[in-house]
XYZ file of C-alpha atoms in Angstrom:
350
model
C 126.297 126.070 153.442
C 128.678 125.272 156.256
C 126.709 122.954 158.540
C 127.855 119.671 156.993
C 124.525 119.090 155.259
C 124.513 117.981 151.615
C 124.638 120.673 148.965
C 121.309 121.774 147.546
C 120.704 123.239 144.114
C 118.029 125.033 142.160
C 117.354 122.811 139.173
C 114.473 124.807 137.699
C 112.205 127.764 138.331
C 109.227 129.328 136.653
C 106.697 132.142 136.882
C 103.246 132.448 135.371
C 101.739 135.922 135.349
C 98.492 137.207 133.837
C 98.484 140.482 131.863
C 99.518 143.630 133.701
C 97.049 146.464 134.229
C 98.758 149.884 133.970
C 98.350 152.283 136.875
C 96.710 154.802 134.537
C 93.958 152.268 133.850
C 93.497 151.610 137.561
C 93.220 155.352 138.201
C 90.654 155.784 135.440
C 88.597 152.907 136.850
C 88.710 154.353 140.377
C 90.605 151.362 141.750
C 93.174 153.694 143.311
C 93.755 157.416 143.736
C 96.614 159.692 142.752
C 98.070 159.904 146.266
C 98.176 156.138 146.718
C 99.607 155.566 143.259
C 102.314 158.160 143.874
C 103.328 156.696 147.256
C 103.777 153.204 145.816
C 105.366 154.367 142.525
C 103.961 151.247 140.901
C 103.657 151.208 137.120
C 101.293 148.252 136.746
C 99.948 145.169 138.499
C 99.189 141.708 137.095
C 95.486 140.830 137.253
C 93.998 137.431 136.419
C 90.927 137.194 134.227
C 89.685 133.708 135.067
C 92.677 131.737 136.371
C 92.476 130.567 139.985
C 95.494 130.701 142.270
C 96.336 126.963 142.149
C 95.953 126.963 138.359
C 98.572 129.689 138.042
C 100.844 127.795 140.449
C 100.485 124.623 138.384
C 101.311 126.501 135.175
C 104.486 127.875 136.783
C 105.296 124.396 138.106
C 105.146 122.872 134.647
C 107.707 125.409 133.458
C 110.004 124.800 136.434
C 109.813 121.014 136.068
C 110.478 121.197 132.342
C 113.489 123.443 132.871
C 114.764 121.068 135.563
C 114.244 118.030 133.348
C 112.375 116.492 136.277
C 109.723 113.810 135.930
C 107.221 112.389 138.429
C 109.793 109.994 139.864
C 112.219 112.804 140.678
C 109.952 114.816 142.982
C 109.764 113.591 146.585
C 107.781 116.498 148.063
C 105.334 119.147 146.844
C 104.802 122.264 148.957
C 102.313 124.924 147.898
C 102.350 128.312 149.641
C 99.546 130.838 149.504
C 98.305 134.000 151.161
C 94.652 134.296 150.158
C 91.636 132.193 149.186
C 92.529 129.318 146.873
C 89.165 128.872 145.162
C 87.375 126.381 147.409
C 86.777 125.899 151.121
C 88.118 122.838 152.967
C 90.225 121.800 149.998
C 93.864 120.851 149.426
C 95.357 123.048 146.671
C 98.772 121.373 147.001
C 97.190 118.136 145.840
C 95.738 119.926 142.820
C 99.169 121.270 141.872
C 100.623 117.790 142.346
C 97.992 116.111 140.163
C 98.079 118.677 137.363
C 101.799 119.476 137.242
C 103.653 116.515 138.719
C 101.495 113.407 138.437
C 102.960 111.339 141.270
C 101.983 110.320 144.827
C 104.661 111.876 147.037
C 103.633 113.960 150.079
C 101.940 117.217 149.013
C 101.204 119.887 151.610
C 100.113 123.486 151.902
C 102.204 126.152 153.652
C 100.405 129.148 155.161
C 102.953 131.760 156.173
C 101.413 134.677 154.278
C 103.972 136.787 152.382
C 106.891 134.667 153.597
C 105.212 131.454 152.466
C 107.491 130.772 149.516
C 110.679 131.014 151.552
C 109.105 129.125 154.460
C 108.279 126.324 152.027
C 111.861 126.408 150.789
C 113.050 126.020 154.391
C 110.824 122.965 154.857
C 111.864 121.498 151.505
C 115.523 121.852 152.447
C 114.957 120.042 155.744
C 112.941 117.276 154.080
C 115.535 116.600 151.393
C 118.484 116.560 153.771
C 116.668 114.304 156.272
C 116.488 111.326 153.896
C 119.481 110.155 151.827
C 117.281 108.738 149.071
C 115.354 111.935 148.453
C 116.208 113.779 145.283
C 114.092 116.892 144.743
C 111.195 118.978 146.020
C 108.787 121.238 144.164
C 107.850 124.524 145.856
C 104.996 126.544 144.378
C 103.113 129.708 145.268
C 99.853 131.016 143.899
C 97.446 133.797 144.767
C 94.587 135.716 143.228
C 93.896 138.828 145.277
C 90.423 139.471 143.980
C 87.339 141.421 144.961
C 85.025 141.499 146.751
C 86.968 140.221 149.761
C 90.278 141.859 148.941
C 91.075 145.244 147.424
C 94.485 144.868 145.800
C 95.188 148.618 146.078
C 93.591 149.569 149.398
C 93.475 146.506 151.663
C 97.118 147.098 152.599
C 97.955 150.664 151.504
C 101.606 150.858 150.488
C 101.685 147.442 148.828
C 99.795 146.586 145.644
C 98.790 142.925 145.506
C 99.124 140.986 142.259
C 97.889 137.686 140.828
C 100.254 134.984 139.678
C 102.031 131.710 140.315
C 105.663 130.754 140.882
C 107.579 127.495 141.197
C 111.052 126.259 142.084
C 112.651 122.796 141.998
C 115.119 122.267 144.853
C 117.446 119.348 144.188
C 120.163 117.313 145.878
C 121.565 116.017 142.606
C 122.461 119.227 140.789
C 121.205 122.364 139.136
C 122.156 125.660 137.556
C 122.375 127.454 140.918
C 123.530 126.510 144.396
C 121.798 127.428 147.638
C 124.640 128.859 149.689
C 122.518 129.737 152.720
C 118.944 130.091 153.928
C 117.969 131.627 157.270
C 114.551 132.318 158.772
C 113.960 134.449 161.873
C 110.645 134.845 163.684
C 109.162 137.227 166.250
C 105.664 136.118 167.349
C 105.302 139.169 169.592
C 104.332 140.969 166.388
C 101.609 138.559 165.255
C 98.828 140.853 166.463
C 99.716 143.466 163.855
C 97.744 141.570 161.199
C 95.058 140.019 163.416
C 92.861 142.924 164.474
C 89.094 142.769 164.430
C 86.866 141.033 166.984
C 87.941 138.425 169.506
C 88.431 134.795 168.488
C 85.187 133.054 167.674
C 83.006 131.624 164.963
C 82.768 133.390 161.587
C 80.476 136.393 161.886
C 78.437 138.484 159.483
C 79.732 141.476 161.407
C 83.234 140.973 160.064
C 84.544 143.513 157.577
C 83.466 142.525 154.063
C 86.835 143.652 152.670
C 90.225 142.937 154.253
C 91.616 146.075 155.920
C 95.140 145.383 157.115
C 95.789 149.076 157.653
C 93.119 149.195 160.362
C 94.660 146.155 162.069
C 98.108 147.751 162.015
C 96.859 151.057 163.414
C 95.108 149.277 166.275
C 98.198 147.237 167.070
C 100.570 150.191 166.998
C 98.208 152.217 169.193
C 98.478 149.502 171.847
C 102.071 148.299 171.448
C 103.642 151.620 170.522
C 105.262 152.835 167.348
C 108.839 152.649 168.660
C 108.448 149.053 169.842
C 107.005 147.997 166.504
C 109.588 149.730 164.335
C 112.513 148.460 166.418
C 111.325 144.847 166.436
C 110.538 144.758 162.723
C 113.928 146.236 161.862
C 115.755 143.894 164.225
C 114.198 140.795 162.698
C 115.124 141.838 159.174
C 118.727 142.624 160.170
C 119.106 139.327 162.010
C 117.951 137.267 159.047
C 120.145 139.195 156.621
C 123.251 139.079 158.806
C 122.875 135.367 159.501
C 122.300 134.456 155.841
C 125.381 136.378 154.707
C 127.492 134.856 157.487
C 126.313 131.323 156.682
C 127.318 131.855 153.057
C 130.655 133.351 154.094
C 130.068 136.607 152.228
C 129.288 140.270 152.813
C 126.554 142.403 151.296
C 129.125 143.977 148.990
C 129.778 140.558 147.445
C 126.154 140.270 146.322
C 125.566 141.137 142.674
C 121.767 141.238 142.770
C 119.133 141.530 145.501
C 115.587 140.240 145.113
C 113.329 142.412 147.267
C 109.662 141.955 148.173
C 107.348 143.711 145.715
C 106.262 146.408 148.144
C 105.580 149.991 147.175
C 108.427 152.467 146.905
C 107.858 154.163 150.264
C 108.030 150.873 152.169
C 111.055 149.579 150.274
C 112.911 152.848 150.730
C 112.344 152.801 154.490
C 113.016 149.102 155.047
C 115.866 148.426 152.627
C 117.273 151.191 150.453
C 117.927 153.665 153.257
C 118.931 151.167 155.948
C 121.229 149.047 153.783
C 122.558 151.833 151.576
C 121.448 149.620 148.719
C 121.586 150.877 145.142
C 118.263 150.494 143.357
C 120.053 149.156 140.278
C 121.217 146.076 142.209
C 117.652 145.100 143.052
C 114.527 143.844 141.312
C 112.571 147.045 142.018
C 112.228 148.147 138.391
C 110.724 144.771 137.483
C 108.667 144.308 140.649
C 106.961 147.690 140.241
C 105.482 146.346 137.011
C 104.166 143.159 138.626
C 102.979 143.817 142.182
C 103.165 141.744 145.348
C 102.767 138.034 144.602
C 102.224 137.002 148.214
C 104.867 134.394 149.018
C 106.027 134.290 145.409
C 108.155 137.446 145.182
C 111.541 135.773 145.912
C 111.038 132.979 143.374
C 109.609 135.293 140.723
C 112.406 137.814 141.196
C 115.114 135.174 140.963
C 113.468 133.641 137.904
C 113.390 137.084 136.286
C 117.081 137.738 136.949
C 118.156 134.392 135.507
C 115.795 134.339 132.533
C 116.672 137.892 131.489
C 120.418 137.346 131.816
C 120.828 139.908 134.594
C 122.676 137.402 136.778
C 125.976 136.107 135.404
C 127.815 132.861 136.054
C 129.545 132.898 139.426
C 127.542 135.847 140.742
C 125.641 135.797 144.024
C 121.994 136.726 144.478
C 120.321 137.573 147.779
C 116.660 136.644 148.197
C 114.844 138.719 150.834
C 111.374 137.960 152.175
C 109.159 139.035 155.057
C 105.712 138.002 156.206
C 103.211 138.655 158.970
C 103.754 136.695 162.113
C 106.384 138.076 161.894
C 108.927 136.035 159.970
C 111.888 137.078 157.836
C 113.864 134.874 155.461
C 117.032 135.550 153.512
C 118.918 133.239 151.168
C 122.165 133.512 149.235
C 122.137 131.772 145.862
C 125.117 131.327 143.529
C 124.581 131.008 139.791
C 126.782 128.111 138.671
C 126.065 128.415 134.976
C 123.603 130.018 132.609
C 120.768 127.553 131.907
C 119.759 126.928 128.303
C 116.462 128.773 128.739
C 118.109 131.994 129.971
C 119.031 135.016 127.896
C 122.675 135.483 126.974
C 122.988 138.557 129.151
C 121.501 141.998 129.513
C 122.979 145.440 129.769
C 123.697 146.307 133.386
């Protein structure tokens, strides 16, 4: 990072996922159809049995804190990001994660930036740590359970299959196994209506759709704003975030060994990333992500954790984290692996 701010490191990370349900099982149960399954090219999706979203986040947090060797006195901020219902109304899930996983009394807050929530929380954690010289580390967690009856993980947003799980990352000023070389977030609020849809603002109504239907919202928005406008603005935001993150790190896309992509379906990833960036599938987390599903704001952390833990990222190599969420907001980060942590595999075949 070239702005004169102190260096920041990733001291620990962790992911907690429930068992994966194969696509064949989802087809047999009628949860999806052949056309939808083929368009996403997903192989399975993780589905929780009884664990709530904050519980899965806390389980991931315990792993990340243990790997970081961080105790209650080391964490100065807890940020919990989520996309969907956290188990209770008018409740503070970040405080639950703090009590169960950390056990201290630092500020704990929730971040609501939908699918870009994890990276948005990382942005806020970076600012918080660099703003106070005595601050040492921040814990960022994500957790979601995309369950019925309010959400259909296969059909509420056709093209992306939504998963259950929790992720966590410890961002530190004092050291770690990886260094945050850059982190850039770009926003375009002119696109916020794409995920709003439905009736006008007002009190909760029984007339609202019983199941989230993001596809209907998108169709209504595009019908009003125009397809060309929407496609151009979405593409421009992604390019701006990517270009700025690479420039801030002083590297080019060709210098990046691995790319962590959002866990979207194949058709969406091909259009948004593989075709536009001329990006080889083998450099990305696609083959792993298609077995997990979209973890809301947790995809970047989970993907990075997977690369490190499985030995797919070697010492000195650079990893690009890519994230996008409704609003719209796009975040990209360049991370350098300084050394292989003790909990990581020795290395995997490339």
